[in-house]
Amino acid sequence: MKCLPTLIRMLIAMLTFTLLIDNALASTATEPVRSPVDDRAYETLTLDNGLRVMLVSAPGTDMAAAALDVNVGYYNDPATRPGLAHFLEHMLFLGTEKYPQPDSYREFITRHGGSINATTGAEHTVYFFDIAHDHLEDALDRFAQFFIAPLFSAEYVQREMQAVDAEYKLRLRDDARRLNDAVKETINPAHPYAKFSTGNLDTLRDVEGEGARTAVINFYHQHYCAEQMTLAVIGREPLPKLRAMVEQRMAAIRHDAPAAQPVDVPLLPDGQPPLRLDVVPFKDQRLLRLEFTFPWHEVYTLNKPTAYLAHLIGHEGTGSLHALLQRRGWATAVNAGSSRFLDREGVFAISMNLTEDGVAHIDDITALTFEYLALIARNGVTPAFYDELVRISRLNFLYREAQQPRSEVIAITANLHLYPAELALSGPYHFAGFDEATIRAVLDSLRPDNLRMTVVAPGLESNKHSHYYDTPYQITPLTPEQLERWSKSALTSSTKDAELALPAVNDFVPLHAALKELEPGGNLPTVLVDEAGLRVWHLQDREFRVPKADLYVSIDSPISSASARGAALTSLYLALVREELTPYAYPAEVAGLDYDVFRTTRGFGFSISGYDENSALLRDLVIDKLLTLNIDRDAYAVRRAELKRQWQNARLGTPYVQLQSALDDLLYRQRWTTEELLSALSETTLADFAAFIPQLLAKLQIEVFAHGNLTAAETRATGAAIATRFFKNAERAPRLTREVALLERGKQYLRTVKTSQDDNALLIYYQAGDTDNVD
């Protein structure tokens, strides 16, 4: 294989993946389809009690992990007890017949370097843990007892009800939950999505003679059975040993529970007209969401028509809806995607982060959205776009990097519910084939008469408050005039021909994805260049061996770190750079090549990660925008306002987040408080900002670190290319240090942070170790 050209090798690998998928769907193999570079061993099996299991033997892993996903969630809550599924999740951690001490499980896991948690969703509840690899068997034994013989000890019922209530109260000012609460009150009340998911003391209290403990036990016996569960386990042990562990411990989970009655209820009330839901947020944010319901068919799971449409609608390249709305100063982000409900109904959502001006142009934005949807309907449903998605997805699966064991088992258990067992790894990457009919079936539902519009912004009128989160909202029908205008937008273009266009061919998609030959070296970075103003580090990847690389560039600028003004204007500069980059860099992101530009305590920097083949194209693009930023007056105003809003909202964060920020402000000499940054930005004019950028770039110190599928010569060339560009008009500055406050031995410090929230938090910091300045 090594003697073949790299393009042929890639094509053979992709063909191999396709054949693996096809064969898996046609066979009863017990090993899932996996990436050719994945050296772990897998086995899928179904125990006699109906529990579906995937085992992963990973001999090199330091952490073992397991997750169990129960196909039961708050949708199953009794109408009289919202939050019961979540409450049950809490109660399972409080002792079993074999291990009766309520905290013994948690104590065992943490004592051996692990962690535990669980989460309750609409239709699934997931329990998971990770632990040092040599304690997996004992941890699994304790874990299994949750689903065999939990105690539901009466003495802890009230305590856990209080814990659930505290969770609920902690999120009362969480705008995502507040919005969701308002949405739930506007859908079909008979649909289980309308239920209150978290629970609190009021919903869990004794009702009609039935205590909370009795309700939990009944719910557990009704829904928790092996046929409803999937399990994934990762450990160092070989597959036979893992299989024996699971069979010995999980076979006792009961089965043959009464079959659940399918829910055949529409998400929206019959005859509900298109409407607009206005919601007033707690924080200063603005959002537009356009939602459309459509019938869900099981074939969509593998054909992925909604992923295809989300790719086109959420595209951020030249000619995209995002680029046009950003250019007009109405929106800063556009996202699209779908959710499914009870395997019978889907909701396709197009979401936009709005500017203040955008809130005043809701109807115009909606018209442009329908215009772009019409463009897709006319010219965008083609095999070419689908094939590009397939190529990218297959490449991502071929070189799929292992996640942390805990994340891996959670993903696998979810996939076992969604896909055939053979596709438990590859399912999310699998596109079954271009099917124009399925794409058009979803696209045809994205029309004005099927629209639910949600607008979130401060100052909107409201005439109701949601029950659980006290969210101010208002519902108004969309007018016939609005619907007619948007329908016409799909027929007659109101924009110039060049303003809206479908994506071009993506030049960032790798054609070769070739692995470089390993050079002599170790597992620690080495300095290749160390000269005035420039230091270059290199580390060739010797462990994962995938055609990917990471480039991290830190650029110190004395003016950026000298004052709050310098830090604030650097943040604004990077926000505008990011905006200019979006239409050009988005295709790279789609092709598996990501970038970031960021402020540091000593200046700013950028990073690039992903397939190394075309990373130099993206690197040069980022540098171009950093050095030749076009300062547009409207873009400046939008990003300045957005940055101020972010810093203002930071003061409304949860108390423990505010404490962490306050601690960092105290410890780092070159860090500025939110109030200092806000004040500096508020006092700055456009002329001040334009004058600042040359000063920012006038004197620099650059540090480069390259890691991955790169040779030392390539890293040297990268460092030289970066230095050539930045030092063309800049002086080389001495290296700056990141100074950390040295706390006096034996002295205690107390800082109180005021918060507008009802909750309290405490943070304790102990300074230890090296007391030198951090470089």
Coordinates of C-alpha atoms in Angstrom, one line a residue, residues 566-578 599 629 635-641 643 647 681 684-685 689:
G566 CA -5.2 48.3 24.8
A567 CA -6.9 45.1 25.9
A568 CA -10.4 46.4 25.0
L569 CA -9.3 47.6 21.5
T570 CA -7.5 44.4 20.9
S571 CA -10.7 42.5 21.6
L572 CA -12.6 44.7 19.2
Y573 CA -9.9 44.4 16.5
L574 CA -10.1 40.5 16.7
A575 CA -13.9 40.6 16.6
L576 CA -13.7 42.6 13.3
V577 CA -11.0 40.3 11.9
R578 CA -13.2 37.3 12.7
R599 CA -6.7 37.9 22.9
L629 CA -8.2 44.7 8.3
A635 CA -19.3 46.6 11.2
Y636 CA -17.3 48.6 13.8
A637 CA -20.5 49.8 15.4
V638 CA -22.1 46.3 15.4
R639 CA -19.1 44.6 16.9
R640 CA -18.5 47.3 19.4
A641 CA -22.1 47.1 20.6
L643 CA -18.6 43.3 22.7
W647 CA -19.1 42.2 28.9
L681 CA -14.4 50.7 25.1
T684 CA -13.2 55.0 22.3
T685 CA -14.2 56.5 18.9
F689 CA -9.6 52.6 16.9

